PDB file of C-alpha atoms in Angstrom:
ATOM      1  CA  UNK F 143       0.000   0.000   0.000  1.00  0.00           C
ATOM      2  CA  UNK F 144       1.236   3.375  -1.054  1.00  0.00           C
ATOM      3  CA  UNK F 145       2.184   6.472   1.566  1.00  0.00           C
ATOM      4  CA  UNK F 146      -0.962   8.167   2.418  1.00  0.00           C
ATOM      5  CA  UNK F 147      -0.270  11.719   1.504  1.00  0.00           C
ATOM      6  CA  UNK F 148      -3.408  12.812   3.129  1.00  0.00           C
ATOM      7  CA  UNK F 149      -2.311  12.261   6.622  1.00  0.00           C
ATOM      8  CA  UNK F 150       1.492  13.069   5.539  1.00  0.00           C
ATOM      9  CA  UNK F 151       0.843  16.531   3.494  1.00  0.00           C
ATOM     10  CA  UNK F 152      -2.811  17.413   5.630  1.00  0.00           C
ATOM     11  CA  UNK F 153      -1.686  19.540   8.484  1.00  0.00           C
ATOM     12  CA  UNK F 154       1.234  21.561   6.484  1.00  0.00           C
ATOM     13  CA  UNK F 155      -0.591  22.325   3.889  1.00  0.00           C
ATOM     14  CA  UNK F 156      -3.705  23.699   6.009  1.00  0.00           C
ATOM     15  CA  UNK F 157      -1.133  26.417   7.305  1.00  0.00           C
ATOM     16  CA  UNK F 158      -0.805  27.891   3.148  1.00  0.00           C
ATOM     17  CA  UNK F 159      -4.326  27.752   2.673  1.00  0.00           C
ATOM     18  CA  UNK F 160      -6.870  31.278   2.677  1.00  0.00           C
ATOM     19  CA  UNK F 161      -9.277  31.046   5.734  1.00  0.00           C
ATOM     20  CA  UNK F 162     -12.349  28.748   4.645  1.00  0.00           C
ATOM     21  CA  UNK F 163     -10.049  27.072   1.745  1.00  0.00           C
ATOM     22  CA  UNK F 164     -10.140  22.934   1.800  1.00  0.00           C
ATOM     23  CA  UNK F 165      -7.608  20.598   0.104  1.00  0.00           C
ATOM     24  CA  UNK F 166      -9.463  18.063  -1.355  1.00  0.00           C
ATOM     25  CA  UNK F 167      -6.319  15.609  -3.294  1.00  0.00           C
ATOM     26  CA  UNK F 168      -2.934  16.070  -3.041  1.00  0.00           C
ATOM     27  CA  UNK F 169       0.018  14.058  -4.633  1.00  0.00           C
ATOM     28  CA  UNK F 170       3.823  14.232  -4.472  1.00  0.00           C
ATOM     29  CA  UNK F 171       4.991  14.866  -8.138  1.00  0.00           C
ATOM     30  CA  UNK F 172       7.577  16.237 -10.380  1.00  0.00           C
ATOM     31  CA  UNK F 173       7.823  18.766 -13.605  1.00  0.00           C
ATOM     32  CA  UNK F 174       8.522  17.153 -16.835  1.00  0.00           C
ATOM     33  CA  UNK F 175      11.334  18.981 -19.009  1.00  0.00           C
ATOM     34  CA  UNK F 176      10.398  21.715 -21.378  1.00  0.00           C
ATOM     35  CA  UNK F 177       8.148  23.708 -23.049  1.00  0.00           C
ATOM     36  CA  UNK F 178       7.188  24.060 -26.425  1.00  0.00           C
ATOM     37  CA  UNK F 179       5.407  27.782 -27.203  1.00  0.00           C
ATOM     38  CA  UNK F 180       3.693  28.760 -29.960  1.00  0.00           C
ATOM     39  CA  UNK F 181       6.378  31.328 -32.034  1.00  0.00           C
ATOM     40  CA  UNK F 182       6.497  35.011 -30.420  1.00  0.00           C
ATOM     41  CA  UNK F 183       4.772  37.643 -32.669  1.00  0.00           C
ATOM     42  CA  UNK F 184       7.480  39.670 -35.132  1.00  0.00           C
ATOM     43  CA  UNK F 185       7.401  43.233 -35.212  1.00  0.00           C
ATOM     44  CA  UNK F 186       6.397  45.168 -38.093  1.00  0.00           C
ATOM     45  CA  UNK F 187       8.253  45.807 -40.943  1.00  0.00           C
ATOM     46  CA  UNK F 188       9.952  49.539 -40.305  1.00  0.00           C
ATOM     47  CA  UNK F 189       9.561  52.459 -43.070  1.00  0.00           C
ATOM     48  CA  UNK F 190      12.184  51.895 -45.644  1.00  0.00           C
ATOM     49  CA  UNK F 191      15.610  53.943 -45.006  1.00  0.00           C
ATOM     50  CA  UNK F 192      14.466  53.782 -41.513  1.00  0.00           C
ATOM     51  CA  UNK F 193      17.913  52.792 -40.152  1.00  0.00           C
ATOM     52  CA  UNK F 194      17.011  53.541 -36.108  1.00  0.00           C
ATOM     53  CA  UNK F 195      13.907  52.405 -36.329  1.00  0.00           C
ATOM     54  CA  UNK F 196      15.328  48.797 -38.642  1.00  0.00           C
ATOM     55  CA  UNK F 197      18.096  48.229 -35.672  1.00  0.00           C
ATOM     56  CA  UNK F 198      15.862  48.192 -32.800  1.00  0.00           C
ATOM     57  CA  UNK F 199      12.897  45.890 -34.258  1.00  0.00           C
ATOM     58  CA  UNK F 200      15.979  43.537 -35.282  1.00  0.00           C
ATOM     59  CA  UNK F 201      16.976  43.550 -31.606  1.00  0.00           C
ATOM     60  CA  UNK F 202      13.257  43.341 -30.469  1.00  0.00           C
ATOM     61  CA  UNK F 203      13.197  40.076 -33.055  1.00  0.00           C
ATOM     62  CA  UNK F 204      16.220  38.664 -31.580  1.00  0.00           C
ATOM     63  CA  UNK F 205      15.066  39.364 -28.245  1.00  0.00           C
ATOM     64  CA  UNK F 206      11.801  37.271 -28.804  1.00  0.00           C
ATOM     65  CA  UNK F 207      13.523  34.511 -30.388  1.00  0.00           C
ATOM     66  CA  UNK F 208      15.663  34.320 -27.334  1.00  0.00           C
ATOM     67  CA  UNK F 209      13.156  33.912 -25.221  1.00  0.00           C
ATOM     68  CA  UNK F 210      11.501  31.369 -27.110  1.00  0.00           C
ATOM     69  CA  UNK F 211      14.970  29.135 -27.274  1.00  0.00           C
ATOM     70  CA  UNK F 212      15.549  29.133 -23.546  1.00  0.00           C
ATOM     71  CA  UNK F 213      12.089  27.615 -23.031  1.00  0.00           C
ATOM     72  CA  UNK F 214      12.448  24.962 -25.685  1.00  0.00           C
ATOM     73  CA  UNK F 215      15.913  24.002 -24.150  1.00  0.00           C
ATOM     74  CA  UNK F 216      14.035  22.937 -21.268  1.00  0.00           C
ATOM     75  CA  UNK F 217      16.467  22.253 -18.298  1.00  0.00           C
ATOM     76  CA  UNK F 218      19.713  22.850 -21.092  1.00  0.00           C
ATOM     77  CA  UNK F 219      21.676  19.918 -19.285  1.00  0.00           C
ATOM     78  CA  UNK F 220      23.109  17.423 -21.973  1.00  0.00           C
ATOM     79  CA  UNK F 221      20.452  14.679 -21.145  1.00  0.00           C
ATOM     80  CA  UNK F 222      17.192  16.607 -21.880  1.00  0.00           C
ATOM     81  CA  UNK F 223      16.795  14.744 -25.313  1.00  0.00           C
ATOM     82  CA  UNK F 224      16.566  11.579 -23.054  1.00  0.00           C
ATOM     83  CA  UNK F 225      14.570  13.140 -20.128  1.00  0.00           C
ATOM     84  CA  UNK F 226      11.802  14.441 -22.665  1.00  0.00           C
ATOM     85  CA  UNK F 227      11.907  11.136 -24.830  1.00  0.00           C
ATOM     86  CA  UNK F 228      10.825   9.454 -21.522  1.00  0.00           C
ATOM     87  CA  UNK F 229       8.753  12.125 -19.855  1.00  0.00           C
ATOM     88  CA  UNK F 230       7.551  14.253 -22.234  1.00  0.00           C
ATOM     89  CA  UNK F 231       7.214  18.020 -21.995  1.00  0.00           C
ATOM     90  CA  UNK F 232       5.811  19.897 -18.785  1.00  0.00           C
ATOM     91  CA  UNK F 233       3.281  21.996 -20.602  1.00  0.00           C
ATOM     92  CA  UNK F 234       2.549  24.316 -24.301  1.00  0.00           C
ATOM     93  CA  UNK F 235       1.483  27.484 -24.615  1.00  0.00           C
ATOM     94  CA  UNK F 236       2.235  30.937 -25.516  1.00  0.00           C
ATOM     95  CA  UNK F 237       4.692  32.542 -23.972  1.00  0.00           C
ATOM     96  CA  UNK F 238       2.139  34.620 -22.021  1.00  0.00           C
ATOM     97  CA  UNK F 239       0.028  31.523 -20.736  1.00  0.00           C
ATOM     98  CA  UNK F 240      -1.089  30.451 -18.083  1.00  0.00           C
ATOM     99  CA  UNK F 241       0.941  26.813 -18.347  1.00  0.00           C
ATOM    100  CA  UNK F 242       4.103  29.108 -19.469  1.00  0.00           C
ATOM    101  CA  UNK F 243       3.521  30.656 -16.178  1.00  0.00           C
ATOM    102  CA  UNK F 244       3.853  27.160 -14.480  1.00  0.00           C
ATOM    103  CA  UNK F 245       7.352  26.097 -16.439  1.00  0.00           C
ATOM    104  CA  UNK F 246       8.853  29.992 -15.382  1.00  0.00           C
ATOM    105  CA  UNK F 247       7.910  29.211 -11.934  1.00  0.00           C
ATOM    106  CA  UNK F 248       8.355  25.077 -10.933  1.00  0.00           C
ATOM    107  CA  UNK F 249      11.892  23.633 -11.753  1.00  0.00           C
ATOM    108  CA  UNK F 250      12.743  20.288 -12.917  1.00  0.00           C
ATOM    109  CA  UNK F 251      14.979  18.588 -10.354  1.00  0.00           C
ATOM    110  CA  UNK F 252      12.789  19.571  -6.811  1.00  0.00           C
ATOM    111  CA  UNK F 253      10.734  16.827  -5.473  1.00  0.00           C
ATOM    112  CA  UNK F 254       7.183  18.447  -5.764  1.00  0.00           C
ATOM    113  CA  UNK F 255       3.439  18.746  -3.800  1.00  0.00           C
ATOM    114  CA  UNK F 256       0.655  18.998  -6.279  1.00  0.00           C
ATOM    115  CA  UNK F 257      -2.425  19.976  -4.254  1.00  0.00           C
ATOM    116  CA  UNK F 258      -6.010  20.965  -5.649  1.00  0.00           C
ATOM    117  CA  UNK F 259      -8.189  22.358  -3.223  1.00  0.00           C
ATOM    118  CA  UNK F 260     -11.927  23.880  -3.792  1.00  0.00           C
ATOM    119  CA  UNK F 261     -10.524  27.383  -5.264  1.00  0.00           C
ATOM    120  CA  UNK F 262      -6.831  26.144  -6.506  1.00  0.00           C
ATOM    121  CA  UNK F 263      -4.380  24.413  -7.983  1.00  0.00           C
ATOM    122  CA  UNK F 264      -1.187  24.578  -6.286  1.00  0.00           C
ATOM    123  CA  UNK F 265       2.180  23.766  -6.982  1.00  0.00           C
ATOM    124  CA  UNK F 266       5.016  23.305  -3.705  1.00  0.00           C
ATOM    125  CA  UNK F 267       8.270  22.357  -3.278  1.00  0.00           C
ATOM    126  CA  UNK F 268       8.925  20.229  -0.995  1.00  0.00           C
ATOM    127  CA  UNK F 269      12.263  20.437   1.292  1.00  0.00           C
ATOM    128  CA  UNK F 270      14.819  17.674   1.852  1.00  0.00           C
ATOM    129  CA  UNK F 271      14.346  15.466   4.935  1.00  0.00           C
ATOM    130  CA  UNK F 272      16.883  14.565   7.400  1.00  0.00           C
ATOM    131  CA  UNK F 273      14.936  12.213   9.053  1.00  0.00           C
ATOM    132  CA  UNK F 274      16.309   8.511   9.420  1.00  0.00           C
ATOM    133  CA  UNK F 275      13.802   5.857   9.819  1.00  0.00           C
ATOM    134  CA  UNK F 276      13.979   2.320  10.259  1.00  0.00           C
ATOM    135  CA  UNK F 277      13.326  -0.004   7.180  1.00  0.00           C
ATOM    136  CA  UNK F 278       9.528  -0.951   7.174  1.00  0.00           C
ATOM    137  CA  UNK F 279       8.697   2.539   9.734  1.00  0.00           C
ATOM    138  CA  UNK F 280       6.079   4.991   8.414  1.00  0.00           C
ATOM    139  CA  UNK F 281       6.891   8.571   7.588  1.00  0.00           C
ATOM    140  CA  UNK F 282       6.158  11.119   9.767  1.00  0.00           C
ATOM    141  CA  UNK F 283       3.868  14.130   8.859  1.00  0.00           C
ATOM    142  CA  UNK F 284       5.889  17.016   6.986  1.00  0.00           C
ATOM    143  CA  UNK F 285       6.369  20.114   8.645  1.00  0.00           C
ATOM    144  CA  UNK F 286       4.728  23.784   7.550  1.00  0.00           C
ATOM    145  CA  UNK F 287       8.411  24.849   6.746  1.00  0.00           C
ATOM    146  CA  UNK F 288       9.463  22.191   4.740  1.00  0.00           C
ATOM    147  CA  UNK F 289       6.294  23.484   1.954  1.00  0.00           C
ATOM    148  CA  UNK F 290       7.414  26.423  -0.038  1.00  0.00           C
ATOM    149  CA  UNK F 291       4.881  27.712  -2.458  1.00  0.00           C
ATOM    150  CA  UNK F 292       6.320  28.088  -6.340  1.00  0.00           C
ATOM    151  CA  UNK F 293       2.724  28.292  -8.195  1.00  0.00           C
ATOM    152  CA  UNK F 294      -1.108  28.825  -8.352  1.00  0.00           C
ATOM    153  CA  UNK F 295      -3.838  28.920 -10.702  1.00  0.00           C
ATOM    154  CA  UNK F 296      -7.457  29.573 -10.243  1.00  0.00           C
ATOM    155  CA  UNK F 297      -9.611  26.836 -10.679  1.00  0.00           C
ATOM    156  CA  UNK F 298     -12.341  28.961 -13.074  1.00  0.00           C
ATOM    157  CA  UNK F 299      -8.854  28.809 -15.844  1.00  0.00           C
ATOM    158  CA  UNK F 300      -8.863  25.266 -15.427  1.00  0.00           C
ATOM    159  CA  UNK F 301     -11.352  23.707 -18.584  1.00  0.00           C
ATOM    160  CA  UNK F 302     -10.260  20.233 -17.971  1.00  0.00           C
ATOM    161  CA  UNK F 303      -7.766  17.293 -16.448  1.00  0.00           C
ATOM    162  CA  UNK F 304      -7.338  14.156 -17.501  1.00  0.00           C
ATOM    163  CA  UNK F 305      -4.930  10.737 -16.719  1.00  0.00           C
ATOM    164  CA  UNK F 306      -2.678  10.197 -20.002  1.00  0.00           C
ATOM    165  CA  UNK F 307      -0.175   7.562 -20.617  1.00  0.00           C
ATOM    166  CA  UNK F 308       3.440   8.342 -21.935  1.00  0.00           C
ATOM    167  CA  UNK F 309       5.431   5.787 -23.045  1.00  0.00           C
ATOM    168  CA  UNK F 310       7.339   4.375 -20.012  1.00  0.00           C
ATOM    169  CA  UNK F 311       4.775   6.326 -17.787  1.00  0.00           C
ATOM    170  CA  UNK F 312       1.030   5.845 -17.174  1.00  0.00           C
ATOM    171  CA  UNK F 313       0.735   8.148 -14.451  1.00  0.00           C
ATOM    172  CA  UNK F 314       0.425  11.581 -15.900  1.00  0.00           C
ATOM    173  CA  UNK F 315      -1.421  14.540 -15.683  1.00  0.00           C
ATOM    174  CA  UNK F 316      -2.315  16.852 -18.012  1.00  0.00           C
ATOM    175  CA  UNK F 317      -4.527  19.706 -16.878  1.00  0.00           C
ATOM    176  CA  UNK F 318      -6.176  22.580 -19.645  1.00  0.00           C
ATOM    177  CA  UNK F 319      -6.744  26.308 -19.089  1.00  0.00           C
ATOM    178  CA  UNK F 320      -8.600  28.585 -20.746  1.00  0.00           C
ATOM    179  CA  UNK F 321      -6.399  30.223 -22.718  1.00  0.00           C
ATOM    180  CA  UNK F 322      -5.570  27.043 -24.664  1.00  0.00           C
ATOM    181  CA  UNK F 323      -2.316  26.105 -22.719  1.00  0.00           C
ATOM    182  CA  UNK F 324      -1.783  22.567 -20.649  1.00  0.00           C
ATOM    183  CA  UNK F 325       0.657  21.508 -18.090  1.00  0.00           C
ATOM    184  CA  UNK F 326       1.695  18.143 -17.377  1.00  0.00           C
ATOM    185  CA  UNK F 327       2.990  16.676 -13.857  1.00  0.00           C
ATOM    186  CA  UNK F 328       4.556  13.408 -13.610  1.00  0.00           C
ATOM    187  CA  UNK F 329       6.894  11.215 -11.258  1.00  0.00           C
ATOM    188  CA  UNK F 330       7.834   7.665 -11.452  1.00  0.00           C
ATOM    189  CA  UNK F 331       8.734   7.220  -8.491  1.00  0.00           C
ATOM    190  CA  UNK F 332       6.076   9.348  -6.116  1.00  0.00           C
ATOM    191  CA  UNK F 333       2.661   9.757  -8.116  1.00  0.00           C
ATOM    192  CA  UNK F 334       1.162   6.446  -9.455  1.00  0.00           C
ATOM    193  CA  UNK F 335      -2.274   5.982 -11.617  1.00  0.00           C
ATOM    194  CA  UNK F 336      -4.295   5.728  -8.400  1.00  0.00           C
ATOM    195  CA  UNK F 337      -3.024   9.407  -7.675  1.00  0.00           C
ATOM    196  CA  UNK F 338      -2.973  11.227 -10.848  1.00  0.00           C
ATOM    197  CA  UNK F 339      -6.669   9.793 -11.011  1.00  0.00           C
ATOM    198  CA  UNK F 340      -7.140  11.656  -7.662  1.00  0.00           C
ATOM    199  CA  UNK F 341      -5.959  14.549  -8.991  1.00  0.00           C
ATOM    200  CA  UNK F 342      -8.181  14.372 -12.406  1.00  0.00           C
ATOM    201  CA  UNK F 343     -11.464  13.764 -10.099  1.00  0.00           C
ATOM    202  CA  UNK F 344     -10.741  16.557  -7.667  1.00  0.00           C
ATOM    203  CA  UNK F 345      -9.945  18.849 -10.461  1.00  0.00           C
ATOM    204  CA  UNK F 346     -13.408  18.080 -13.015  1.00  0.00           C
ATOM    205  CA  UNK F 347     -15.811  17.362  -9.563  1.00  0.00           C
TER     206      UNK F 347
END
């Protein structure tokens, strides 16, 4: 039987909540690699013989198409080919989106809390434990400090969730907004189908 993430996750995450606010699933996760946005608008074409006006659209341009290279590099380490031909990518949308958002704010390498509660969707990281149990002994309940808040979202911008498989992976979860961009969470090791389905039925109840 799988850690019960209820009783281990309940009591600190009642201390981030807004008075009146109830968690209602919550799942340790992580953020896939990545994003893949839609291209950046281009500025205008300038006047011809324009020269001031030519130079700083073409640095606007390059600009934009910086931007939109960092966030397809994903985590830029060497093995992010692998990690995303495994896991996938962590969300698409424009560059102003909601799930764009999400990538900017949740890294890649923290061990995550995904909680949905009756207004939210939250995102935490949570902190490395010290503690040293015996093989076999339950884990205590994590601490209010050891829950830092990286992300949020509304549920009215949330049009849908559902449990997808990804090649190695079955438990995923993608979740829609309303301005046309998804997220995905995932984690081998720490959110399984019976989880991610916990997720999808708090998040479309």
């Amino acid at each position: 039987m799988g850690t019960d993430h209820h009783h281990l996750y309940g009591d600190a995450v009642a201390h981030r909540l807004e008075p009146g606010e109830a968690m209602l699933a919550c799942s340790e996760a992580k953020r896939p690699h990545g994003l893949a946005p839609d291209p950046p608008p281009r500025p205008p074409e300038p006047a011809p013989g324009d020269g001031a006006k030519v130079a700083g659209m073409g640095l606007a341009g390059a600009a934009l198409s910086g931007i939109e290279f960092i966030d397809n590099l994903g985590g830029g380490g060497p093995t992010d080919w692998l990690i995303r031909l495994f896991f996938g990518r962590a969300a698409r949308g424009r560059l102003d989106s909601v799930a764009a958002g999400y990538v900017r704010a949740v890294p890649t390498d923290d061990k995550l809390l995904v909680v949905v509660t009756d207004r939210r969707l939250m995102v935490l990281r949570v902190g490395r434990s010290n503690e040293v149990r015996p093989f076999g002994e339950p884990r205590k309940p994590v601490v209010a400090a050891k829950l830092k808040p990286l992300w949020s979202v509304h549920r009215a911008e949330i049009t849908g969730a559902r449990q997808r498989w990804h090649r190695l992976h079955g438990a995923r979860l993608r979740v829609m907004f309303r301005d046309g961009s998804w997220l995905e969470v995932t984690g081998p090791l720490c959110m399984g189908r019976r989880r991610a389905g916990e997720l999808r039925d708090a998040l479309c109840g």
